[in-house]
Coordinates of C-alpha atoms and ligand atoms in Angstrom, one line a residue:
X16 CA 28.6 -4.3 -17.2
X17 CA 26.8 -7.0 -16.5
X18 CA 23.5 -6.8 -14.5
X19 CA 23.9 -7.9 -10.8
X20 CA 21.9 -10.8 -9.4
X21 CA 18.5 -9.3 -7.4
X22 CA 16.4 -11.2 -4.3
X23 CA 13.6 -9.4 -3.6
X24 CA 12.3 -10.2 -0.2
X25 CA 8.9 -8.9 1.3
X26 CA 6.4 -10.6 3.8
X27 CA 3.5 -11.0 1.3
X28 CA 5.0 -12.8 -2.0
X29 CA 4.3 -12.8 -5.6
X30 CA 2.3 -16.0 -5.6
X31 CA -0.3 -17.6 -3.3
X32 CA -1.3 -21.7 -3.4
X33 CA -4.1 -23.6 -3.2
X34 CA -4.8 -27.5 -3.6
X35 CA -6.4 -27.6 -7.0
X36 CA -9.5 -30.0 -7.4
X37 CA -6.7 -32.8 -8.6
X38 CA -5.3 -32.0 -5.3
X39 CA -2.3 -30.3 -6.9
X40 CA -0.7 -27.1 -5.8
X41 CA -2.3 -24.1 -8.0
X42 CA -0.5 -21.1 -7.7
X43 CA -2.3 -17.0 -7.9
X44 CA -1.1 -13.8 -8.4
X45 CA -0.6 -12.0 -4.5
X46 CA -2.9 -9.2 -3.7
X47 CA -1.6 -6.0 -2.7
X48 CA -0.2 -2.6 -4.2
X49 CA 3.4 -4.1 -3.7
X50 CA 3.3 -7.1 -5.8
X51 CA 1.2 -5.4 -8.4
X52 CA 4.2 -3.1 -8.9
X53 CA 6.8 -5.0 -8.8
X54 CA 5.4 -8.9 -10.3
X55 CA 5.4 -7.1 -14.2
X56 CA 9.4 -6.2 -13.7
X57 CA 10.3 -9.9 -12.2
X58 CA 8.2 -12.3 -14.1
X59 CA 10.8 -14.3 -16.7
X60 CA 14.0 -13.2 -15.0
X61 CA 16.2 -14.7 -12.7
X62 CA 15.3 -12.5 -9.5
X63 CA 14.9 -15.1 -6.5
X64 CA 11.8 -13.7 -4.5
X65 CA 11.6 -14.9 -0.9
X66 CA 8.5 -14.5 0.8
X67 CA 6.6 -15.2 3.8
X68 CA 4.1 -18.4 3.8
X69 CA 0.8 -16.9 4.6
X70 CA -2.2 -20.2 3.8
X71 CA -1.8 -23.4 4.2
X72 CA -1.1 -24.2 0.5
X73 CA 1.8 -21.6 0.6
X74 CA 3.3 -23.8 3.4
X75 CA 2.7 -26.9 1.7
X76 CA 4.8 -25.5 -1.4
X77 CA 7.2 -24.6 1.0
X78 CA 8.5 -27.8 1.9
X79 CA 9.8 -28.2 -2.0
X80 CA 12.6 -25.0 -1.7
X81 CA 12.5 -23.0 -4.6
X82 CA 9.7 -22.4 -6.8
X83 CA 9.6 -21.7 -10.7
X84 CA 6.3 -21.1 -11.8
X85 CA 4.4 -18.5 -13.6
X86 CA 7.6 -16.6 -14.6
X87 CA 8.9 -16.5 -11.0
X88 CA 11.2 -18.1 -9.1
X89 CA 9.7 -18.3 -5.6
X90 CA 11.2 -19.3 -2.0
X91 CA 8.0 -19.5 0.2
X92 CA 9.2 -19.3 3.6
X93 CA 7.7 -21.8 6.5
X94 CA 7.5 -19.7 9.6
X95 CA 6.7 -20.5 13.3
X96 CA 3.0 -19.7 12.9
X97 CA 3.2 -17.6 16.3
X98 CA 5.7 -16.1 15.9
X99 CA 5.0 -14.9 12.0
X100 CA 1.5 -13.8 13.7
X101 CA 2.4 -11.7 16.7
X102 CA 5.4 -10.2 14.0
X103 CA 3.0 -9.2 11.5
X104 CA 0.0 -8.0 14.0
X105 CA 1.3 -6.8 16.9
X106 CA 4.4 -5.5 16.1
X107 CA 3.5 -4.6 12.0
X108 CA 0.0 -4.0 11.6
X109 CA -0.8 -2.8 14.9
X110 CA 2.4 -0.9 16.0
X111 CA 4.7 0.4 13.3
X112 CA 1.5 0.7 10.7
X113 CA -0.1 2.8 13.3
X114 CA 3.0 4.8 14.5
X115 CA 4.2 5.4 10.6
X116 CA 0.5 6.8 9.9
X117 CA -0.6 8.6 12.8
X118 CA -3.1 6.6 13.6
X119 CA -2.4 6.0 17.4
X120 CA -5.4 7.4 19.9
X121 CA -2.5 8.2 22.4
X122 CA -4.6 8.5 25.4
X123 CA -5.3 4.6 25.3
X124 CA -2.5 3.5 22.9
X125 CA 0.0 1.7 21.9
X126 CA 0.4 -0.1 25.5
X127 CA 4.0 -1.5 25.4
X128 CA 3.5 -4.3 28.0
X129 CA 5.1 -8.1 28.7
X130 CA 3.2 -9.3 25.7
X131 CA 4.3 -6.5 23.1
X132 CA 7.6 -6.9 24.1
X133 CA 7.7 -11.1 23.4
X134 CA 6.0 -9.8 20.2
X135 CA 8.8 -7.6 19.0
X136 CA 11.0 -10.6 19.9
X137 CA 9.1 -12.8 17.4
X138 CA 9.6 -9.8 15.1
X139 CA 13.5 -10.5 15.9
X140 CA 13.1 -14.2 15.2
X141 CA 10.6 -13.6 11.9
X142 CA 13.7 -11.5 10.3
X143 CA 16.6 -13.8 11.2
X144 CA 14.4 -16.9 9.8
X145 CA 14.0 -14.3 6.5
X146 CA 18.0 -13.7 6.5
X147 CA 18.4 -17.2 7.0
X148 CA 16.8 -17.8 3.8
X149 CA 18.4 -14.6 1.8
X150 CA 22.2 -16.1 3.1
X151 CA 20.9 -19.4 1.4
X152 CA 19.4 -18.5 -1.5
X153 CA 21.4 -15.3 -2.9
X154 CA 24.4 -15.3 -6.0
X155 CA 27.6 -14.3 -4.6
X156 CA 27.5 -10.4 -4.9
X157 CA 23.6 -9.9 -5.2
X158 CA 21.6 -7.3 -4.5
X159 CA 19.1 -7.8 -1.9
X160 CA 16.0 -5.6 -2.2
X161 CA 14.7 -5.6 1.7
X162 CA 10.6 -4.4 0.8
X163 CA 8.2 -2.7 4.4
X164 CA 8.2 -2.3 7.8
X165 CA 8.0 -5.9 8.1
X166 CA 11.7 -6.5 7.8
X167 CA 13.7 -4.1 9.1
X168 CA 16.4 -5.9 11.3
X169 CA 17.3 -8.7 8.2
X170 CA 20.6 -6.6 6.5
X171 CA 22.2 -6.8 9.7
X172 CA 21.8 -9.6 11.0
X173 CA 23.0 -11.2 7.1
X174 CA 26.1 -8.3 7.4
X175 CA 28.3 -11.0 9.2
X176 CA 27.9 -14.4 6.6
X177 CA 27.5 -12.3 3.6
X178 CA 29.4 -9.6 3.6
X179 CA 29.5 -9.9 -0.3
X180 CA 25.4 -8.9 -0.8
X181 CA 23.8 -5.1 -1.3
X182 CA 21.5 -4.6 0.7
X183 CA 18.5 -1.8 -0.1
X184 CA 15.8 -1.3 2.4
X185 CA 12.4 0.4 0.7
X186 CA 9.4 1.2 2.8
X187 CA 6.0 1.3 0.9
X188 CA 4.4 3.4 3.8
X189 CA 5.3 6.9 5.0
X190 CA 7.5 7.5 7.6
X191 CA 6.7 9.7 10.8
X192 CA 8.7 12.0 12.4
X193 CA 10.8 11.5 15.6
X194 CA 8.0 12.6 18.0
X195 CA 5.8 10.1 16.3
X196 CA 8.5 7.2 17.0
X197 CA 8.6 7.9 20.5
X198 CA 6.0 5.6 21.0
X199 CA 8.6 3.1 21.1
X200 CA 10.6 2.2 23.6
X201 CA 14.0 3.6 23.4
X202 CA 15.4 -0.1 22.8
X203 CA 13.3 -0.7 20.3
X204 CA 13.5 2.8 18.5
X205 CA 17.2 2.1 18.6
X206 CA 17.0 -1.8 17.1
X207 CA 14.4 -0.6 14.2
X208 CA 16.5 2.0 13.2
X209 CA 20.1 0.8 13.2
X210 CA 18.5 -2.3 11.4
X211 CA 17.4 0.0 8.8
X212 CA 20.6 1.9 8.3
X213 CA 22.6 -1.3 8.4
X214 CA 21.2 -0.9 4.9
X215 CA 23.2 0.2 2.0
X216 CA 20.4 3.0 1.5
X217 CA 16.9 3.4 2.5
X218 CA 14.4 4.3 -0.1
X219 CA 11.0 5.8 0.4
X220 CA 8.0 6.6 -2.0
X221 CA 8.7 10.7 -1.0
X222 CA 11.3 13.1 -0.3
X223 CA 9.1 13.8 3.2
X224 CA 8.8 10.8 4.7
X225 CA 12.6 10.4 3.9
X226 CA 13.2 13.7 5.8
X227 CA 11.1 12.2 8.6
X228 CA 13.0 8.7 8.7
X229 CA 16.5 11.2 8.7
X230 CA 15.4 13.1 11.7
X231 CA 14.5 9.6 13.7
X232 CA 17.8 8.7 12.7
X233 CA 19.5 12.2 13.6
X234 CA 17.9 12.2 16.7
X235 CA 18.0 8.5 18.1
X236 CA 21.1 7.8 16.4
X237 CA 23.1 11.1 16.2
X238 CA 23.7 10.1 12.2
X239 CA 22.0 10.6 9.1
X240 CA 22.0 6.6 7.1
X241 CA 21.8 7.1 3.1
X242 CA 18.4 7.6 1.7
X243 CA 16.7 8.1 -1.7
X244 CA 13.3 8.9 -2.8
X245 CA 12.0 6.6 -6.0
X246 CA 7.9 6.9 -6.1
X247 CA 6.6 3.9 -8.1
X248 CA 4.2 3.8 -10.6
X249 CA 1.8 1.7 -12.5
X250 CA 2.9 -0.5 -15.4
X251 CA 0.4 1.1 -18.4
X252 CA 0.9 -2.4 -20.6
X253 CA 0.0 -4.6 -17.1
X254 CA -3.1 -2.4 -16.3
X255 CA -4.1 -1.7 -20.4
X256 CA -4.2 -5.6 -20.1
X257 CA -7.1 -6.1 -17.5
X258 CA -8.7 -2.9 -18.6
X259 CA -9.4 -4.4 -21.5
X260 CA -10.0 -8.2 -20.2
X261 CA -13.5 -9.5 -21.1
X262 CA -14.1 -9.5 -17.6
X263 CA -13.1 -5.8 -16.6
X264 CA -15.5 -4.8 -20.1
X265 CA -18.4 -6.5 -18.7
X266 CA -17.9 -5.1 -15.2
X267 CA -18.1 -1.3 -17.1
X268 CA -20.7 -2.4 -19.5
X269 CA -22.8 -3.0 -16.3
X270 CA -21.7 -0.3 -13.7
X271 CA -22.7 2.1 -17.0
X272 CA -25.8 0.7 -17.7
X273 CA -26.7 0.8 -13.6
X274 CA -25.9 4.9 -13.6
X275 CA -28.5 5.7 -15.9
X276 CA -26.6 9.0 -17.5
X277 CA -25.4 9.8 -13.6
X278 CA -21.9 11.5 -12.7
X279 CA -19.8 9.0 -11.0
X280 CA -18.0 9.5 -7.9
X281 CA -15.3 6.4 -7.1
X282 CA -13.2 4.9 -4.6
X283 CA -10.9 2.0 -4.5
X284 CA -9.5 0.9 -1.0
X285 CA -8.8 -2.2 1.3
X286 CA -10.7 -1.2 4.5
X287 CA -7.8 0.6 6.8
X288 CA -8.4 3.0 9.2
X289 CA -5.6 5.2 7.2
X290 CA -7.3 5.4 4.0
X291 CA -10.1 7.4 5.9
X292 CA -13.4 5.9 4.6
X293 CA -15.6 7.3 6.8
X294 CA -14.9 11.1 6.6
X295 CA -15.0 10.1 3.0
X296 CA -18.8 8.9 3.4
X297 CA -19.0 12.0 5.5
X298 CA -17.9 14.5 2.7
X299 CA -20.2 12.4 0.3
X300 CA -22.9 13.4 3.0
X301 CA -22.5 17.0 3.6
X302 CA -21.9 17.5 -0.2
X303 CA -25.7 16.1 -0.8
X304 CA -26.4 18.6 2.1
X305 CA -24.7 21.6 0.9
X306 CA -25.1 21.2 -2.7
X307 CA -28.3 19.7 -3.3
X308 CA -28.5 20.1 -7.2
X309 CA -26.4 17.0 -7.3
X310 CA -29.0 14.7 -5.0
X311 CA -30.1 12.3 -7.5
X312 CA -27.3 12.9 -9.9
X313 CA -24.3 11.5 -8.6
X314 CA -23.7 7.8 -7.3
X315 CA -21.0 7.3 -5.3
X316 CA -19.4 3.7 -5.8
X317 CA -16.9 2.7 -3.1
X318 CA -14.7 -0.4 -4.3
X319 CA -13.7 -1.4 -0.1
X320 CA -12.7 -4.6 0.8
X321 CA -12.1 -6.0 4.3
X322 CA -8.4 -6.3 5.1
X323 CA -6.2 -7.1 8.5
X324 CA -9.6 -8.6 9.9
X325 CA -7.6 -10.3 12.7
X326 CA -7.0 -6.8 14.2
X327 CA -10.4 -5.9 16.0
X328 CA -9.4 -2.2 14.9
X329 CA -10.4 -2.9 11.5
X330 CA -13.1 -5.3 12.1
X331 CA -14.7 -2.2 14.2
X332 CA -13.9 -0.2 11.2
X333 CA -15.8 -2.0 8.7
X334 CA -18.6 -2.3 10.7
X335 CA -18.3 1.6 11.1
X336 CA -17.9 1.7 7.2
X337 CA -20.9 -0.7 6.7
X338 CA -22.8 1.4 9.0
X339 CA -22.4 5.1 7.7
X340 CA -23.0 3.7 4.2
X341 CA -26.3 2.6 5.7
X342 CA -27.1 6.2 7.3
X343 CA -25.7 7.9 3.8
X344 CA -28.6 5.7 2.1
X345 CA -31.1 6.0 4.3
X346 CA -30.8 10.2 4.5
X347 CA -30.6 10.5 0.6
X348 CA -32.0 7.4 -1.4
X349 CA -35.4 8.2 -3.1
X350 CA -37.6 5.5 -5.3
X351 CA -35.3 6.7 -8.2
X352 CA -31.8 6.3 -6.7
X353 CA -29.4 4.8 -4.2
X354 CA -26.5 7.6 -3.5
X355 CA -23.6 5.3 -2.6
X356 CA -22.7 1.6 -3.8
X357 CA -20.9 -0.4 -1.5
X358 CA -19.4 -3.2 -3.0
X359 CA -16.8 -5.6 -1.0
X360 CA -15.6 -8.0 -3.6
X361 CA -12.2 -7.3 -4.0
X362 CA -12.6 -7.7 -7.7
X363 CA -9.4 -5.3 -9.5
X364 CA -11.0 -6.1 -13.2
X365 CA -14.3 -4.5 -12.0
X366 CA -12.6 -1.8 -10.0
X367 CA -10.1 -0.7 -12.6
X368 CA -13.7 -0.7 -14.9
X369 CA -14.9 1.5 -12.1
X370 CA -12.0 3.7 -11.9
X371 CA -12.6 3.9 -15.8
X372 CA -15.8 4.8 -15.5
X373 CA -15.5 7.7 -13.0
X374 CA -15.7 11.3 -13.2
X375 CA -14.3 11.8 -10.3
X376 CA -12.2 9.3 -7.9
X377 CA -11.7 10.3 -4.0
X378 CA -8.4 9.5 -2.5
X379 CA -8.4 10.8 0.7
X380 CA -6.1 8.9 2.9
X381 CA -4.7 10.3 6.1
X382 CA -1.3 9.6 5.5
X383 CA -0.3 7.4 2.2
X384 CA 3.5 5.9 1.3
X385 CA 2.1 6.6 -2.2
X386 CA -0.9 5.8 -3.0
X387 CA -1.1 3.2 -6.0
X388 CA -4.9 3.5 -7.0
X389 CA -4.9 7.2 -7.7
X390 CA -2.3 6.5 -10.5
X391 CA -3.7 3.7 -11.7
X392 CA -7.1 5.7 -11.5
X393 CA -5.7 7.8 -14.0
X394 CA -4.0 5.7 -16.6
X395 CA -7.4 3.4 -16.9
X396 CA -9.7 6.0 -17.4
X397 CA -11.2 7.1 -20.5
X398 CA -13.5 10.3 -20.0
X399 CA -11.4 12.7 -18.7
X400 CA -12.2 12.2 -15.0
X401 CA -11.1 14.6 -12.1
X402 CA -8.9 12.8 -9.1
X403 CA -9.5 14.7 -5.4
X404 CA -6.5 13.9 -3.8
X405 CA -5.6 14.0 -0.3
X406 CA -2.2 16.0 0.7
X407 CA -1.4 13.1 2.9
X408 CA -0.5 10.1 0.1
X409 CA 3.1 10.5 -0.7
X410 CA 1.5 10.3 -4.8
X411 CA 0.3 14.4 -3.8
X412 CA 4.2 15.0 -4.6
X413 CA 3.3 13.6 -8.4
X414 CA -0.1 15.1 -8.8
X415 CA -0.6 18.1 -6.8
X416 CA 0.2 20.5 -9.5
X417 CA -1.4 23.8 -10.8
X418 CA -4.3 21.9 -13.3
X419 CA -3.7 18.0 -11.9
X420 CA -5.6 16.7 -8.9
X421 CA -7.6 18.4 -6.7
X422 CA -5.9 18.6 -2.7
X423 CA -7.9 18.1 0.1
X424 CA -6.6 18.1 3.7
X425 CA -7.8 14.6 4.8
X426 CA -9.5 16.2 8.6
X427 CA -11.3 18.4 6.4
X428 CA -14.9 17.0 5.7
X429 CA -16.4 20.2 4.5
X430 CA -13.4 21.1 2.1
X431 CA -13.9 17.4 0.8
X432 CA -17.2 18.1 -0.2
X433 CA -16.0 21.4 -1.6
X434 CA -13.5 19.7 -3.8
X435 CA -16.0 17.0 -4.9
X436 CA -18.3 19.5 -6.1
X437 CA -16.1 21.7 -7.9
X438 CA -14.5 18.4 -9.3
X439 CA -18.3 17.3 -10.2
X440 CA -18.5 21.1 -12.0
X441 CA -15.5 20.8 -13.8
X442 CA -15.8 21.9 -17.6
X443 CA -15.3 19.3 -20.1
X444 CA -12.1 21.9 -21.2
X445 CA -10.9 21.9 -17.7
X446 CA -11.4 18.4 -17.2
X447 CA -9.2 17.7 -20.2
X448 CA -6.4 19.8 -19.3
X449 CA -6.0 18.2 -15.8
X450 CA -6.4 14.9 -17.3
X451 CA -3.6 15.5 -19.7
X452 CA -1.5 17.1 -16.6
X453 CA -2.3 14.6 -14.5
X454 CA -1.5 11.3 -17.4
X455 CA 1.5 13.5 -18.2
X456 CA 2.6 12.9 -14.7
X457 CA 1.9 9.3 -13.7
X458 CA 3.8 8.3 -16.9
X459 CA 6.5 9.9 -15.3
X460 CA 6.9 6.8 -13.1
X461 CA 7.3 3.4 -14.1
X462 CA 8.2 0.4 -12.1
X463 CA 11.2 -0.4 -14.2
X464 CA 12.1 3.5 -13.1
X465 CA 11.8 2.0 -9.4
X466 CA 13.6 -1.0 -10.0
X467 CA 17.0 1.2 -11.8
X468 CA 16.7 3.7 -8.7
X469 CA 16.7 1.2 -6.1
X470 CA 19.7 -0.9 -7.6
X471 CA 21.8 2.5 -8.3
X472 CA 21.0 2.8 -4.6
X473 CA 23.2 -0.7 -3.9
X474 CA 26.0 1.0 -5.2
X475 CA 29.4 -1.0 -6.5
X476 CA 29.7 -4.3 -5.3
X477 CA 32.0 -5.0 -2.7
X478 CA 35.5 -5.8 -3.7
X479 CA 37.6 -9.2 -2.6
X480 CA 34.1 -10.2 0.1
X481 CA 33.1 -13.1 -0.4
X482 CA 29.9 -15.5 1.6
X483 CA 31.5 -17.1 4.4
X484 CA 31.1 -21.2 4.6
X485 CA 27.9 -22.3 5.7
X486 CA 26.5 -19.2 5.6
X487 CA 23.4 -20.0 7.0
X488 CA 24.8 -21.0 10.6
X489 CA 24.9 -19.1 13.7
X490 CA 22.2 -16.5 13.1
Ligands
LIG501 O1 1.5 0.0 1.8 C1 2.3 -1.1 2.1 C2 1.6 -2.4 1.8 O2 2.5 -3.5 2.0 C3 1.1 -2.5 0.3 O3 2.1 -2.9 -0.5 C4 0.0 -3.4 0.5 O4 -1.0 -3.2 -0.5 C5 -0.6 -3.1 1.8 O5 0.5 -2.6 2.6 C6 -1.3 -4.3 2.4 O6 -0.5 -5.0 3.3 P1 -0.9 -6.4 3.8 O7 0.2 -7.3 3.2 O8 -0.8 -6.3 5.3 O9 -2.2 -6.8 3.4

């Protein structure tokens, strides 16, 4: 049978621009664990991807429709600036991130006031302008992979003028339970989700936050929609590539020689309040405390970079990072030795030659949709390192086996630095056998595994529909 026609459509796209020096447009690959998955099964096929303009030189490539460059065939979408702003940080960032992880301090927030609620109706707008573009740009009988929490509400609103597309929603973030949603009010709750299940299927990185998604639904909307669980994972040729890139060797050539012969303790992160840095820092502390045979004989090397920074949130959170880094250091460095290495750069070469250069790499995240990094952790390391893992990241499903990664509850400073030090111990036998359990296991996953689940998710196309005449009008 022949393979259907895909549009992948997500907020942040496959490509950024930028005027060149000759003032031409110059496109980059996007940052960001979703594109990094998905780019190496799209590039030099005929999947439209239609993505949110986010700089200026995105909107300037905007105005020239669709975009084939690099392998990709890109439709960088012009938004009401905002609009697309309140949508993405009010309503995305700062209310379903925060609901979806857990992260809300409940006595003072969310506060669902006059200006939330125009937000969520630039959320509305956002999506229509999204299935605007989808109704333009898809084949006749596509599917339509619908990617995050930012665009929930586009499959229904394209169900009318194209009744001919599949539509798959997958969220790359957990999912919380129905007391968790309840933040939202009932309107809301009630739009977010039937938008969701107007969806052929809804896929999620793990089986629980499925579960959690089905009881919202259950509860709210007295039905279950289709779901199905397909957990992404890292392309081994993509990342073998930059591991080995001249400038990913240099970056481990020099971490290596900085260590001096020291046991390497490593973390890769954007700085978000849900990858919980700071208790992190915290565990790093009280193991230097509590075990001090290891003072002066591990580094710890945190690979954080500031994201979100027009949320004050997380601009108070890297300060808070900055600043227990600072007290870390100050408690433990002697003439010899600086115990942790914070470096901002947002550089994957050098943290890929980090990640293979650790002995052990902390993942501690409160709550995780996956939790890219700790597989890709795995695949480019080369000395049998250990991975401390955090029950919380949808990836514990993968890894948390007898002899894989070692769990930590993410609350649980002192068991952190419990779990650091017996991953510091580790034999070089045991490290082996995890390492073997744990490659065995993220080779398991690829993303062209991802890409075959979610488009068995679409399901037979629908017979004798076809897209209505001008298809964009009206929505
Ligand atoms: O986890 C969901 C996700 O969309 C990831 O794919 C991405 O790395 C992260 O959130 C960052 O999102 P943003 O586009 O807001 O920087």
């Amino acid at each position: 049978m022949a393979e259907p026609a895909v549009v992948i459509v997500s907020n942040r796209g496959p490509l950024s621009f930028r005027r060149g020096e000759g003032g031409e447009l110059v496109a980059r690959r996007g940052a960001g664990g979703l594109v990094s998955g998905l780019a190496p099964l799209v590039i030099g096929t005929s999947t439209t991807w239609i993505a949110a303009a986010l700089s200026e030189g995105d909107r300037e490539a905007a105005t020239g429709g669709l975009i084939e460059t690099e392998g990709f065939r890109v439709r960088t979408l012009s938004l009401d600036p905002d609009d697309h702003r309140a949508a993405y940080e009010t309503i995305s960032n700062a209310t379903l991130w925060f609901a979806y992880h857990g992260l809300f301090d409940l006595a003072r927030e969310p506060v669902i006031d006059t200006a939330w609620r125009e937000a969520w109706a630039a959320y509305r707008r956002t999506n229509a302008a999204f299935a605007r573009a989808v109704a333009e740009e898809a084949p006749a009988g596509a599917v339509v992979l619908v990617q995050d929490l930012h665009l929930t509400l586009v499959a229904g609103t394209l169900a009318e003028v194209r009744p001919d597309l599949r539509c798959v929603h997958f969220t790359h973030t957990p999912f919380c339970r129905a007391d968790g949603l309840r933040v939202l009010p009932t309107n809301v709750r009630l739009e977010l989700l039937e938008g969701m299940a107007a969806h052929r299927a809804c896929g999620f990185h793990s089986r629980r936050w499925a579960d959690a998604f089905e009881e919202c639904c259950r509860v709210d909307l007295g039905r279950s929609p289709n779901t199905f669980v397909a957990p992404l994972g890292p392309d081994a040729d993509d990342l073998a590539a930059v591991v080995g890139s001249p400038a990913s060797q240099e970056a481990h050539s020099e971490i290596d020689a900085a260590l001096g012969g020291r046991q390497f303790v490593v973390r890769v992160d954007r700085i978000e309040l849900s990858k919980n840095l700071l208790r992190g820092f915290q565990a790093f502390d009280d193991l230097l405390q509590r075990y001090p045979q290891w003072r002066e004989r591990v580094v710890f090397g945190a690979y954080v970079y500031p994201s979100r920074e027009g949320l004050e949130a997380y601009r108070r959170y890297r300060k808070d990072t900055e600043a227990i880094v600072g007290e870390v250091n100050r408690r433990w460095s002697t003439a010899r030795w600086t115990p942790v290495l914070l470096d901002s750069t947002d550089d994957f070469p050098r943290s890929l030659a980090a990640m293979r250069r650790a002995d052990v790499l902390l993942v501690n995240p409160i709550s995780d949709g996956l939790n890219l990094v700790a597989m890709e952790g795995v695949l480019a390391n080369d000395r049998n390192g250990s991975v401390v893992l955090s029950t919380g990241a949808g990836g514990w499903d993968l890894l948390g086996r007898p002899d894989a990664a070692f769990g930590v509850n993410p609350f649980d400073v002192s068991a952190t630095a419990d779990q650091l030090h017996r991953a510091l111990s580790a034999t070089p036998d045991e490290r082996a056998r995890r390492a073997t359990t744990l490659h065995r296991a993220v080779s398991a996953r690829t993303p062209s595994h991802w890409l075959a689940d979610l488009l068995a998710a679409a399901g037979p196309p629908v017979s004798g529909a076809s897209p209505k005449l001008g298809s964009g009008d009206g929505m």
